[in-house]
Coordinates of N, CA and C in Angstrom, one line a residue:
X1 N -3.4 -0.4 -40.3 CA -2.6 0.0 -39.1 C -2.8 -1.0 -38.0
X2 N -1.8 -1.1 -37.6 CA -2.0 -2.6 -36.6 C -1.4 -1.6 -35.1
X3 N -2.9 -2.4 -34.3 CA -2.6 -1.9 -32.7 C -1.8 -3.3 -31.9
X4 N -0.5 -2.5 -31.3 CA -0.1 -3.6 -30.3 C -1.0 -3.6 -29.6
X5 N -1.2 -4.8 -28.7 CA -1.7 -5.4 -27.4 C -0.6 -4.8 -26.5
X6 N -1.3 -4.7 -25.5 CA -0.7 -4.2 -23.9 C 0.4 -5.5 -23.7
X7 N 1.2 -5.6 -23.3 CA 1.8 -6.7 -22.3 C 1.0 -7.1 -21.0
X8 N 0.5 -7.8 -20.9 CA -0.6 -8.3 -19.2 C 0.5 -9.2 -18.5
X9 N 0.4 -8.7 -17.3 CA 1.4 -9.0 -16.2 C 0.6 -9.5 -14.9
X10 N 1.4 -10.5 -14.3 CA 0.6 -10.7 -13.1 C 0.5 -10.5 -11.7
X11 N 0.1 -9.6 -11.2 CA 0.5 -9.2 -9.6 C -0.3 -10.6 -8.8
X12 N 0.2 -10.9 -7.6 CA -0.3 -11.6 -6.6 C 0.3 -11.3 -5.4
X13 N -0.9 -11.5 -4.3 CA -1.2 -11.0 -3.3 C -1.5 -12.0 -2.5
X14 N 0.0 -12.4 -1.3 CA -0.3 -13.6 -0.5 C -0.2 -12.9 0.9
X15 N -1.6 -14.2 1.6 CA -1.4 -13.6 3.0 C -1.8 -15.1 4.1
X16 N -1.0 -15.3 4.6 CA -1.1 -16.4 5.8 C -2.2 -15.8 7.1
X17 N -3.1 -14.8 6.3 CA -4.2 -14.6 7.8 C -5.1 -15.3 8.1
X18 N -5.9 -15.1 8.9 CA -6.7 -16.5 8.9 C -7.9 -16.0 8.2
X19 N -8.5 -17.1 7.5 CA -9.6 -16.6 6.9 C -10.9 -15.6 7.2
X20 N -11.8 -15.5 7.1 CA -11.5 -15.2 5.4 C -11.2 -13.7 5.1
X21 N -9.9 -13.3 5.5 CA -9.7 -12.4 5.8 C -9.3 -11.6 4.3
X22 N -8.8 -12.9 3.0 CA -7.7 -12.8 2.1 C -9.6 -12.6 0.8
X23 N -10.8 -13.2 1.2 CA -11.9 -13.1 0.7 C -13.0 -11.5 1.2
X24 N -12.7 -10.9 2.4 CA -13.5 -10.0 2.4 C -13.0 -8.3 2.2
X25 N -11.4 -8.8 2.5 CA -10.4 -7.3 2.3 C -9.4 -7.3 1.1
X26 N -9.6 -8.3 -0.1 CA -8.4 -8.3 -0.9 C -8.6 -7.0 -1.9
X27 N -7.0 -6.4 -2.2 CA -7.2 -5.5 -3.0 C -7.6 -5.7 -4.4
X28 N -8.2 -4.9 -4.8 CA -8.9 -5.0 -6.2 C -8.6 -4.0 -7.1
X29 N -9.0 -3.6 -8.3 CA -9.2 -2.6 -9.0 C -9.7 -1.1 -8.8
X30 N -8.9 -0.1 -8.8 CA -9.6 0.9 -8.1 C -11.1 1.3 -8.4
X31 N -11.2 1.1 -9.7 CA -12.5 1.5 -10.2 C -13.8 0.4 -9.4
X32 N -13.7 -0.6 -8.9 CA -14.1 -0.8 -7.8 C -14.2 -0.3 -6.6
X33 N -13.3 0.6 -6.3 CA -13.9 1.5 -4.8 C -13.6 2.6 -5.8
X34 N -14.2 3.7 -6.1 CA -14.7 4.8 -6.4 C -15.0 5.4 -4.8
X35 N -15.0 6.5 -4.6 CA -15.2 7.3 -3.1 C -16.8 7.4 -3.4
X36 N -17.2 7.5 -2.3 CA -18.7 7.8 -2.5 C -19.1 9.1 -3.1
X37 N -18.5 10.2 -2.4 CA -18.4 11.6 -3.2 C -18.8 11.5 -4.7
X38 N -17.8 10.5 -5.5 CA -17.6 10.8 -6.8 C -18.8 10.2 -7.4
X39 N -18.9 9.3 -7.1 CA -21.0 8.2 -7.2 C -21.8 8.9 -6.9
X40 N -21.4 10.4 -6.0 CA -22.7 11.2 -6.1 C -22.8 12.5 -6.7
X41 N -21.7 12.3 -7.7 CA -21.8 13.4 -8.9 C -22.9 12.5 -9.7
X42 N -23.6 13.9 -10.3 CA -24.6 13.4 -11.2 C -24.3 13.1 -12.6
X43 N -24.2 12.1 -13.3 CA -23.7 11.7 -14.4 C -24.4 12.7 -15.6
X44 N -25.5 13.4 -15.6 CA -26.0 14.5 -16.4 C -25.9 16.2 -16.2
X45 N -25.0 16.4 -15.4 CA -24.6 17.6 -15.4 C -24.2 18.0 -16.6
X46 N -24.4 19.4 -16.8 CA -24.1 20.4 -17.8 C -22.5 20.6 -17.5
X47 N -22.0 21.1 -16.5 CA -21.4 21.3 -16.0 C -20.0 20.5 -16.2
X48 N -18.6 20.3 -16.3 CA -17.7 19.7 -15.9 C -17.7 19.5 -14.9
X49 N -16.9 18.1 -14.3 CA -17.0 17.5 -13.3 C -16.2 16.4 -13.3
X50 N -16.1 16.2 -12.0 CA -14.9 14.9 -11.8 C -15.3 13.8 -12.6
X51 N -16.3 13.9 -12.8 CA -16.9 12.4 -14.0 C -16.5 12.2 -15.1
X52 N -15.7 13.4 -15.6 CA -15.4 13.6 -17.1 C -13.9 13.9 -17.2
X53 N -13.2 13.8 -15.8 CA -12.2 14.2 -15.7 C -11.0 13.4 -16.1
X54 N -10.2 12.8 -17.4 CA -9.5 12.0 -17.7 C -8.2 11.3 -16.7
X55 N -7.7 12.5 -16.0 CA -6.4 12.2 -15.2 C -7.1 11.2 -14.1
X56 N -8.4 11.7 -13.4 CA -9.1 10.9 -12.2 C -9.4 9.7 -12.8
X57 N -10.3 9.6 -14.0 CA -10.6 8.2 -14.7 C -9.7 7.2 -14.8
X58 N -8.2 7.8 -15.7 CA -7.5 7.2 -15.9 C -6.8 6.4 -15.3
X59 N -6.4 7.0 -13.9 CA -5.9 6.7 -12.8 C -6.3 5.5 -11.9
X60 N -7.7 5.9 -12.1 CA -8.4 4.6 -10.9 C -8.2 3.9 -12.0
X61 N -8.5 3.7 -13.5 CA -8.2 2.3 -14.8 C -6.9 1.5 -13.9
X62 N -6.0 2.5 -14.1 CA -4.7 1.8 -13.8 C -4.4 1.1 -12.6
X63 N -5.1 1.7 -11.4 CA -4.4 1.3 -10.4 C -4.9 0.2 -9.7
X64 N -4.5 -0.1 -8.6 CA -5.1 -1.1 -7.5 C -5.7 -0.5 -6.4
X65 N -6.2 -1.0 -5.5 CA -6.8 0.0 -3.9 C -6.4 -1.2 -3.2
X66 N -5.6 -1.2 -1.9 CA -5.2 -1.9 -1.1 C -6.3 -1.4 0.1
X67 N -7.0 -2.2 0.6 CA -7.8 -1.4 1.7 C -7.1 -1.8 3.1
X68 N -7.2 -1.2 4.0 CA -6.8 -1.4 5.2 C -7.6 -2.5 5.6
X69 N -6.1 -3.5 6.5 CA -6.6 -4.6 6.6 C -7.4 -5.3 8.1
X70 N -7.1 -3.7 9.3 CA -8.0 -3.7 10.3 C -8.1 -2.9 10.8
X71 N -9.3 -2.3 12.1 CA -9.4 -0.9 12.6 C -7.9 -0.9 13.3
X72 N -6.9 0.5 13.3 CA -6.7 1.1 14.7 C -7.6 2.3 14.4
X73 N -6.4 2.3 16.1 CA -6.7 3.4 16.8 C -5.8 4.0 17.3
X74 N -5.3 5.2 17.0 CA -3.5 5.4 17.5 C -3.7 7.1 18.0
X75 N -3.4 7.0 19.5 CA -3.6 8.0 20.2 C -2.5 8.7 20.7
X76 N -2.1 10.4 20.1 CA -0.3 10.5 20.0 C -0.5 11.8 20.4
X77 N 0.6 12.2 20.5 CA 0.5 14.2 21.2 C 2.2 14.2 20.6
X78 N 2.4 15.6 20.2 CA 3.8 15.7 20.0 C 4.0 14.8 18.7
X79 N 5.6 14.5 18.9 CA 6.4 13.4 18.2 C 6.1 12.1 19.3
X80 N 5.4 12.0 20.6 CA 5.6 10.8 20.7 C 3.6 10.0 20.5
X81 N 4.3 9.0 19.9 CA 2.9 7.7 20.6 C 2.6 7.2 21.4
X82 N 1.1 7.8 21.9 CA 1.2 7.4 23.4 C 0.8 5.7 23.3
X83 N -0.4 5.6 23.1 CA -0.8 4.5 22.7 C -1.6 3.6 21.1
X84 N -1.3 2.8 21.2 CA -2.5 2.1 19.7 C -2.9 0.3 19.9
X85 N -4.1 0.8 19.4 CA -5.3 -0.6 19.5 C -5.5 -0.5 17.9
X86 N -5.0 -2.4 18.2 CA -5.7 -2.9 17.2 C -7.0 -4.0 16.7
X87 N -7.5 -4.1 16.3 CA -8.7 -4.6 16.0 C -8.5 -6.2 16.1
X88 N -8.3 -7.2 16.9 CA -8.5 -8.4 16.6 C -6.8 -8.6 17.0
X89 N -5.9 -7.8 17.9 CA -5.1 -8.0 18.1 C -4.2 -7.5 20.1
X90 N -4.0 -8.8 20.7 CA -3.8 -8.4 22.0 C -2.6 -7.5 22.0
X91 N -3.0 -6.4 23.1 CA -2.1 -5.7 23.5 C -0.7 -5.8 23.6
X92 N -0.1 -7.2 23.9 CA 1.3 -7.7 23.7 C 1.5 -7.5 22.4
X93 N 0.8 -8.2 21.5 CA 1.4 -8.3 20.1 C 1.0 -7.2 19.3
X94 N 1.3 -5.7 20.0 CA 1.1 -4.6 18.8 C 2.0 -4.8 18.5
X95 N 3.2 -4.8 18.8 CA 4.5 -4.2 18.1 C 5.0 -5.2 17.1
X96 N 4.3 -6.3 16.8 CA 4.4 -6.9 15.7 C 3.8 -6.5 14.6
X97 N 2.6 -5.5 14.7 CA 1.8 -5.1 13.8 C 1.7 -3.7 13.1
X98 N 2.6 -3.5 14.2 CA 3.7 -1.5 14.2 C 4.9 -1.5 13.9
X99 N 5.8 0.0 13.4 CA 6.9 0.2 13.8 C 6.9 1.3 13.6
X100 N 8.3 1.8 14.5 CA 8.6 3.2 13.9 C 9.7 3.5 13.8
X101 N 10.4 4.1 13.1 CA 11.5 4.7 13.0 C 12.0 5.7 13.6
X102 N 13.6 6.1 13.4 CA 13.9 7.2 14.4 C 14.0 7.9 13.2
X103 N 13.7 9.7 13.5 CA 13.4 10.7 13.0 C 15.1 10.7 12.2
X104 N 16.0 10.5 12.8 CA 17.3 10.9 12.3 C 17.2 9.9 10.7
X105 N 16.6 9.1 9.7 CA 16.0 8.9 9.0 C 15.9 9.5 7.8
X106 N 15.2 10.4 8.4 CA 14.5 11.6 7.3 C 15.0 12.8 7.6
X107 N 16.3 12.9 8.4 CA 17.0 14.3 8.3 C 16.3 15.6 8.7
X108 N 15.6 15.5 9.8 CA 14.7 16.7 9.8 C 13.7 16.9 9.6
X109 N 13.1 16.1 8.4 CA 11.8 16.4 7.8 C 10.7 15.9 8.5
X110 N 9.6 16.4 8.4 CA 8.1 15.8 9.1 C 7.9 16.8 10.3
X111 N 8.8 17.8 10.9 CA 9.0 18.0 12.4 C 7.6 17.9 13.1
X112 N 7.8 17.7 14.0 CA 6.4 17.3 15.1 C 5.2 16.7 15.0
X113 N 6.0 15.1 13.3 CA 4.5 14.1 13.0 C 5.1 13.0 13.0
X114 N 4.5 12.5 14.2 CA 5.3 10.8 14.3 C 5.3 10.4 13.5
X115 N 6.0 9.3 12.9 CA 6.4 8.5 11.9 C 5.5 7.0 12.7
X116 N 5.0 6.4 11.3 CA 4.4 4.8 11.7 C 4.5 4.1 11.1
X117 N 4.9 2.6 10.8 CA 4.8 1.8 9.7 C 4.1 1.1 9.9
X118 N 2.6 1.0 9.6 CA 1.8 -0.2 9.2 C 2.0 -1.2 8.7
X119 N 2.4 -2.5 9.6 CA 3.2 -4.0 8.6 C 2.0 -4.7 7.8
X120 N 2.0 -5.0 6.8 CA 0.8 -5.2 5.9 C 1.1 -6.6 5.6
X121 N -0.1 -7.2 5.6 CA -0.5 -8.9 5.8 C -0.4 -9.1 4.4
X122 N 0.4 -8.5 3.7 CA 0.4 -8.8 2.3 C 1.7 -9.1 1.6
X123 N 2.2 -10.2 1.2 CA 3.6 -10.2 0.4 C 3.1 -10.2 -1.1
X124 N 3.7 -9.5 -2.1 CA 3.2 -9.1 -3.3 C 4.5 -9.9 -4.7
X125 N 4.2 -10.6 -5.4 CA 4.9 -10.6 -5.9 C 4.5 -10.2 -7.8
X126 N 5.5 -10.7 -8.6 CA 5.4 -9.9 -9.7 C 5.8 -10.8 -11.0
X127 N 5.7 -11.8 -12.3 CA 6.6 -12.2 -13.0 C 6.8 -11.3 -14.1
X128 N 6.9 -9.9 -13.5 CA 8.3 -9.6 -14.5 C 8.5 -8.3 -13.7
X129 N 10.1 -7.4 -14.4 CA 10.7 -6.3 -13.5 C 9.6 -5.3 -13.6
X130 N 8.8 -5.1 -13.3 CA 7.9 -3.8 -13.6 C 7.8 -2.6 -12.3
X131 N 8.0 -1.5 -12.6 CA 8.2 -0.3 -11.3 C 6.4 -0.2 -11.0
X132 N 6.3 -0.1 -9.9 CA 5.2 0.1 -9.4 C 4.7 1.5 -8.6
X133 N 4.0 2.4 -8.9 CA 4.2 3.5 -7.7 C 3.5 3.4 -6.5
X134 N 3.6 3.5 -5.4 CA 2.6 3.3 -4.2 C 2.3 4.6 -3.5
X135 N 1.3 5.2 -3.7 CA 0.4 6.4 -3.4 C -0.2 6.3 -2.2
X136 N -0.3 7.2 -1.7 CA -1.3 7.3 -0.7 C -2.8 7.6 -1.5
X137 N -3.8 6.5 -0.9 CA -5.3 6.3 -1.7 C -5.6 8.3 -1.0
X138 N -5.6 8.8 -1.1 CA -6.0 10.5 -1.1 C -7.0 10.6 -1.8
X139 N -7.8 10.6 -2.4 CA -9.1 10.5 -3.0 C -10.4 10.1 -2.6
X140 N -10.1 9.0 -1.2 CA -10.7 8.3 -0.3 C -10.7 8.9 1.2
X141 N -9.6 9.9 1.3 CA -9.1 10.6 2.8 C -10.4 11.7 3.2
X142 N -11.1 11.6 4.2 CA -11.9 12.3 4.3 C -11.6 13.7 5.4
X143 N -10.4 13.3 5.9 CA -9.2 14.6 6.7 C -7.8 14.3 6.6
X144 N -7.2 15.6 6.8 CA -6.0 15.4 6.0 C -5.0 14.9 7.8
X145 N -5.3 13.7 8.5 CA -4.8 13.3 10.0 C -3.5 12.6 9.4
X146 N -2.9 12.4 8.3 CA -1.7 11.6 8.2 C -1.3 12.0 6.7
X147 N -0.1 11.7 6.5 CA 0.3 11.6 5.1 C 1.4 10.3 4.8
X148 N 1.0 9.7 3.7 CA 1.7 8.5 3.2 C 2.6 8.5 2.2
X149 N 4.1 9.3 2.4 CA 4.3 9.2 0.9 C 4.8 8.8 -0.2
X150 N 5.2 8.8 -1.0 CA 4.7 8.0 -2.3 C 6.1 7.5 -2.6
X151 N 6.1 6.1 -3.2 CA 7.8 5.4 -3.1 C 7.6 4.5 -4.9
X152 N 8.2 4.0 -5.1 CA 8.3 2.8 -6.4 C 9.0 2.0 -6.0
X153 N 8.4 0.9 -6.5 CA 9.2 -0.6 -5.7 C 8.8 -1.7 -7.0
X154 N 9.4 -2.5 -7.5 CA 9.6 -3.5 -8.1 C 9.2 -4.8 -7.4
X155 N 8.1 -5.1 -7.4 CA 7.8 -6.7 -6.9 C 8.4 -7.9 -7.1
X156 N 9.1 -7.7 -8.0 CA 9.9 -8.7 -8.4 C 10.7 -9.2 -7.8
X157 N 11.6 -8.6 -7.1 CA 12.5 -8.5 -6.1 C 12.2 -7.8 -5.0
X158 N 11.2 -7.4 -3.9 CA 10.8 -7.0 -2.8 C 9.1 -7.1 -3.1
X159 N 9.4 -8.1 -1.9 CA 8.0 -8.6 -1.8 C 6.8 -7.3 -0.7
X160 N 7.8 -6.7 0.0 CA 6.9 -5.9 1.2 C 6.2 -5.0 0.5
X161 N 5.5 -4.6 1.5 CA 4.2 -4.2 0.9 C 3.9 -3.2 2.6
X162 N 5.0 -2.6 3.1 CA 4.4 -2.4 4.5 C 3.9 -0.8 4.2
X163 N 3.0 0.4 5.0 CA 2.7 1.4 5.0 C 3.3 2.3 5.6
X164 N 4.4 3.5 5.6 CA 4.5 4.2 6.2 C 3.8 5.7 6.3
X165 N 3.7 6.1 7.3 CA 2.8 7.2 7.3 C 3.7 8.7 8.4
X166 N 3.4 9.1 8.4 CA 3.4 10.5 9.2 C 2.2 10.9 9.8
X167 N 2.1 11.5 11.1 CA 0.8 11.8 11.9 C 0.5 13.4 11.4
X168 N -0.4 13.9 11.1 CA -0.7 15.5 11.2 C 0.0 16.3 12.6
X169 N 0.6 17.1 12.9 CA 0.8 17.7 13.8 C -0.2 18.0 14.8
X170 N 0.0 17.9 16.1 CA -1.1 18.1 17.6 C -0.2 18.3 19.0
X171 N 0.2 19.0 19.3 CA 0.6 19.5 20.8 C -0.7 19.1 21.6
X172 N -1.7 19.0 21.5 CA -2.4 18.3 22.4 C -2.8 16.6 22.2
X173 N -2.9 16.3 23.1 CA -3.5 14.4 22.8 C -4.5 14.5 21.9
X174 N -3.9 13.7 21.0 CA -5.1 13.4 19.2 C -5.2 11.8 19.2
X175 N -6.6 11.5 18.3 CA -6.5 10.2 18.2 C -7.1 10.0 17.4
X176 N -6.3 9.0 16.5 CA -6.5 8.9 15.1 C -7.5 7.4 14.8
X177 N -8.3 7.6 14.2 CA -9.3 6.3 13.7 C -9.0 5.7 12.9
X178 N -8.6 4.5 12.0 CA -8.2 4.4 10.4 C -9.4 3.0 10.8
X179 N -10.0 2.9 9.5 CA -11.0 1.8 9.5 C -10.6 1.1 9.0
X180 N -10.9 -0.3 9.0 CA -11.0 -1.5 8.1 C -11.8 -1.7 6.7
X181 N -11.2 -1.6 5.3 CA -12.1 -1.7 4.5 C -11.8 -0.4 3.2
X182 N -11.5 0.8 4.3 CA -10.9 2.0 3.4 C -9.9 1.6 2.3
X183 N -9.8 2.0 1.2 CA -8.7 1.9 0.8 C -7.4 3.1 1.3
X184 N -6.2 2.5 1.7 CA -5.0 3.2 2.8 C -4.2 3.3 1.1
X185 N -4.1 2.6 0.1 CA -3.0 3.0 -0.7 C -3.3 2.6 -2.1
X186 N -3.0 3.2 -2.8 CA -3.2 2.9 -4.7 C -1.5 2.4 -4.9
X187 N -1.8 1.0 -5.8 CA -0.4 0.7 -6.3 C -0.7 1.0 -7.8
X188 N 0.2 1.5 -8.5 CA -0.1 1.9 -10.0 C 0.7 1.2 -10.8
X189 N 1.2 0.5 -12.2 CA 2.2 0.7 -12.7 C 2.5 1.5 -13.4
X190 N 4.2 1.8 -13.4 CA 4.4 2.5 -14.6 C 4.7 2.6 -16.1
X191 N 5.0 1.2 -16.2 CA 4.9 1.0 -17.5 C 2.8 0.8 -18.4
X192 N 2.9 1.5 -19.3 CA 1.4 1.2 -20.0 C 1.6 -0.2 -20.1
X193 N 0.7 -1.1 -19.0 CA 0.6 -2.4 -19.0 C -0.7 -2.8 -18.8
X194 N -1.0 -4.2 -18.6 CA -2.5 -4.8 -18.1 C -2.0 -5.6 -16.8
X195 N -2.9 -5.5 -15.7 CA -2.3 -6.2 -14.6 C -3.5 -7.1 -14.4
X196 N -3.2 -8.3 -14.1 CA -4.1 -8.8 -13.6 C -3.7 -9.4 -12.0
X197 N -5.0 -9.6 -11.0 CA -4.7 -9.4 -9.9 C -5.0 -11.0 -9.4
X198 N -4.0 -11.4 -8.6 CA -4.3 -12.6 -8.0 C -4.3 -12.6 -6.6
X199 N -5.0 -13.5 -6.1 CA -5.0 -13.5 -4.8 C -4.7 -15.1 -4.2
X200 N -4.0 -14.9 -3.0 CA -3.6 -16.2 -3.0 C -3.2 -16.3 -0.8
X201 N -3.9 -17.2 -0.6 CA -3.6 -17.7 0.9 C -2.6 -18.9 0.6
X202 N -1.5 -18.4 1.4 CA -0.3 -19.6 1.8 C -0.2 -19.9 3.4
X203 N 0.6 -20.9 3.3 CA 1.0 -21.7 4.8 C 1.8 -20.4 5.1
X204 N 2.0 -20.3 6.6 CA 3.2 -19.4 7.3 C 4.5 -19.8 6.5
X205 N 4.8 -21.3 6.5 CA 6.0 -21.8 5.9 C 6.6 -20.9 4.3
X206 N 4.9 -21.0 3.5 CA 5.5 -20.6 2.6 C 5.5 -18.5 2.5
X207 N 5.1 -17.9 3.3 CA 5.0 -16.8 3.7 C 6.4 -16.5 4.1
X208 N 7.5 -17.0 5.4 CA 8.3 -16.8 5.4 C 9.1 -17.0 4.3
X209 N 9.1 -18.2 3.5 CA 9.6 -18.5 2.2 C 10.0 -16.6 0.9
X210 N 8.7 -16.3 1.2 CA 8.3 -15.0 0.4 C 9.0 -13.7 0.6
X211 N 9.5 -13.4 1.8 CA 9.9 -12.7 2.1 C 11.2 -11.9 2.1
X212 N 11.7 -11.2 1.9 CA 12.8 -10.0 1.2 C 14.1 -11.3 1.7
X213 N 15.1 -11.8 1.0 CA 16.4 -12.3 0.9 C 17.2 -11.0 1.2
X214 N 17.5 -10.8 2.5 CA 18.7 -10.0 2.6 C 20.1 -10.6 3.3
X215 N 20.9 -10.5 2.3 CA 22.6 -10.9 2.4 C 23.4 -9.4 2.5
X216 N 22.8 -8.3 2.5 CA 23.6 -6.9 2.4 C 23.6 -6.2 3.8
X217 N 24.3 -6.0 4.7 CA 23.9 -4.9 5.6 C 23.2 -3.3 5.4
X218 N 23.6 -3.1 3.9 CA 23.1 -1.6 3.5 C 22.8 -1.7 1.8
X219 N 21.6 -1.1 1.8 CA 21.5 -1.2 0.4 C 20.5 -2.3 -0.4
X220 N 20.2 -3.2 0.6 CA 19.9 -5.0 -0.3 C 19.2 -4.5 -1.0
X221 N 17.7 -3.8 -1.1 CA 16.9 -3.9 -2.5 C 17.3 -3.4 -3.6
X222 N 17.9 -2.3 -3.3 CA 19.3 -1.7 -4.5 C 20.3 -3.1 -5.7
X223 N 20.6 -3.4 -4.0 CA 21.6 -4.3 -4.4 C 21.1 -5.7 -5.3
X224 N 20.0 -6.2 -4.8 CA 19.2 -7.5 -4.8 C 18.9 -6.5 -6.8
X225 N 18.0 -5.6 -6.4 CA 17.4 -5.2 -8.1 C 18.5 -5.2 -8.8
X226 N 19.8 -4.8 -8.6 CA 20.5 -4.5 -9.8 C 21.6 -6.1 -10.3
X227 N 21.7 -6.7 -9.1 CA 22.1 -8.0 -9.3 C 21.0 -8.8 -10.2
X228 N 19.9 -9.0 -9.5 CA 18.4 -9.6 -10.7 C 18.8 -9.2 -12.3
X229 N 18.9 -7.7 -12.4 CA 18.8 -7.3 -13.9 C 20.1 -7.7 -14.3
X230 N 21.3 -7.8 -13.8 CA 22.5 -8.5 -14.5 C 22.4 -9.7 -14.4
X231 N 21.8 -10.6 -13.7 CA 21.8 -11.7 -14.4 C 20.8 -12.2 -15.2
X232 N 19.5 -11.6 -15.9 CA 18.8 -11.8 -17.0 C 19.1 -11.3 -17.8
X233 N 20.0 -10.8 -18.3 CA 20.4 -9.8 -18.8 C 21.2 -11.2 -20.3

């Protein structure tokens, strides 16, 4: 009986930050960050336990952990944000390092949890069409202060890599911590594949280079994916 081999595919992970930013925060293998929690289950228990648990095993096998790539601090009441500090970043230039959307978006949904998008120092690419799922890292969340949720994107053809989130609800002034180092998101594939992970610092030049080709006013990643697959086709 003959076993196929996996297909091994290559993810890479480029960032024009300044060093060594792309050597102390790059994402890795989940099974490399394991939560501490789970390192202090006792590997001889009688008992069942997350240690034995195939879905949790499996899972970290497969995936990546993107860790956040610096402290904020984002201080909100309501739907609005009042303020946010970033770690290694002046006050003029948050809003390069933020965004947010208007609620009309999401039709209603989320009511009274800001919306945020964390722009991520990461352009990701892929050589071949492979769906990816992007999780919120939940396994690592030690309160439930935001929710991230979950999208598939093709690297192939969209290189972003940015974070959206939702705030937990608070009528009074809240202020949210996210550290540097955590892991903020699991990318998984979905095809049973082998990924191998690259890491890679480019010039700004070639960073702009990297970035989403949009010719569509509505639609481009749609548009961009389904054009890609008809012409390899």
């Amino acid at each position: 009986m003959k076993f196929l081999r996996k297909q091994r595919i290559e993810l890479c992970f480029h960032t024009c930050e300044q060093r060594p930013f792309s050597d102390i925060l790059p994402p890795e293998k989940a099974t490399l960050h394991y939560p501490q929690w789970f390192k202090n289950i006792s590997p001889k228990t009688e008992q069942p336990s997350m240690r034995a648990c195939p879905g949790y095993i499996d899972f970290f096998k497969k995936s990546i952990a993107v860790p956040l790539w610096r402290d904020y601090e984002i201080t909100y009441s309501g739907n609005n944000i009042n303020n946010i500090q970033i770690a290694g970043v002046h006050s003029d230039e948050v809003h390069h390092h933020v965004e947010q959307h208007h609620p009309k978006q999401w039709g209603g949904g989320f009511p009274n949890q800001p919306h945020l998008k964390l722009m991520s120092p990461w352009l990701i690419t892929c050589n071949t069409t492979t769906p990816f799922l992007i999780s919120e890292a939940s396994w690592h969340k030690t309160a439930n202060d935001y929710i991230i949720p979950q999208g598939v994107v093709d690297f192939k053809v969209n290189t972003g890599s940015h974070v959206n989130m939702f705030l937990s609800p608070s009528i009074q002034q809240k202020t949210l911590m996210l550290e540097a180092g955590n892991p903020i998101v699991y990318i998984t594939p979905l095809d049973d594949i082998e990924v191998d992970i690259k890491i890679k610092d480019v010039s700004v030049d070639e960073w702009r280079r990297l970035l989403n080709y949009r010719f569509s006013f509505k639609n481009n990643y749609k548009k961009t994916l389904n054009l890609f697959r008809k012409n390899i086709q």
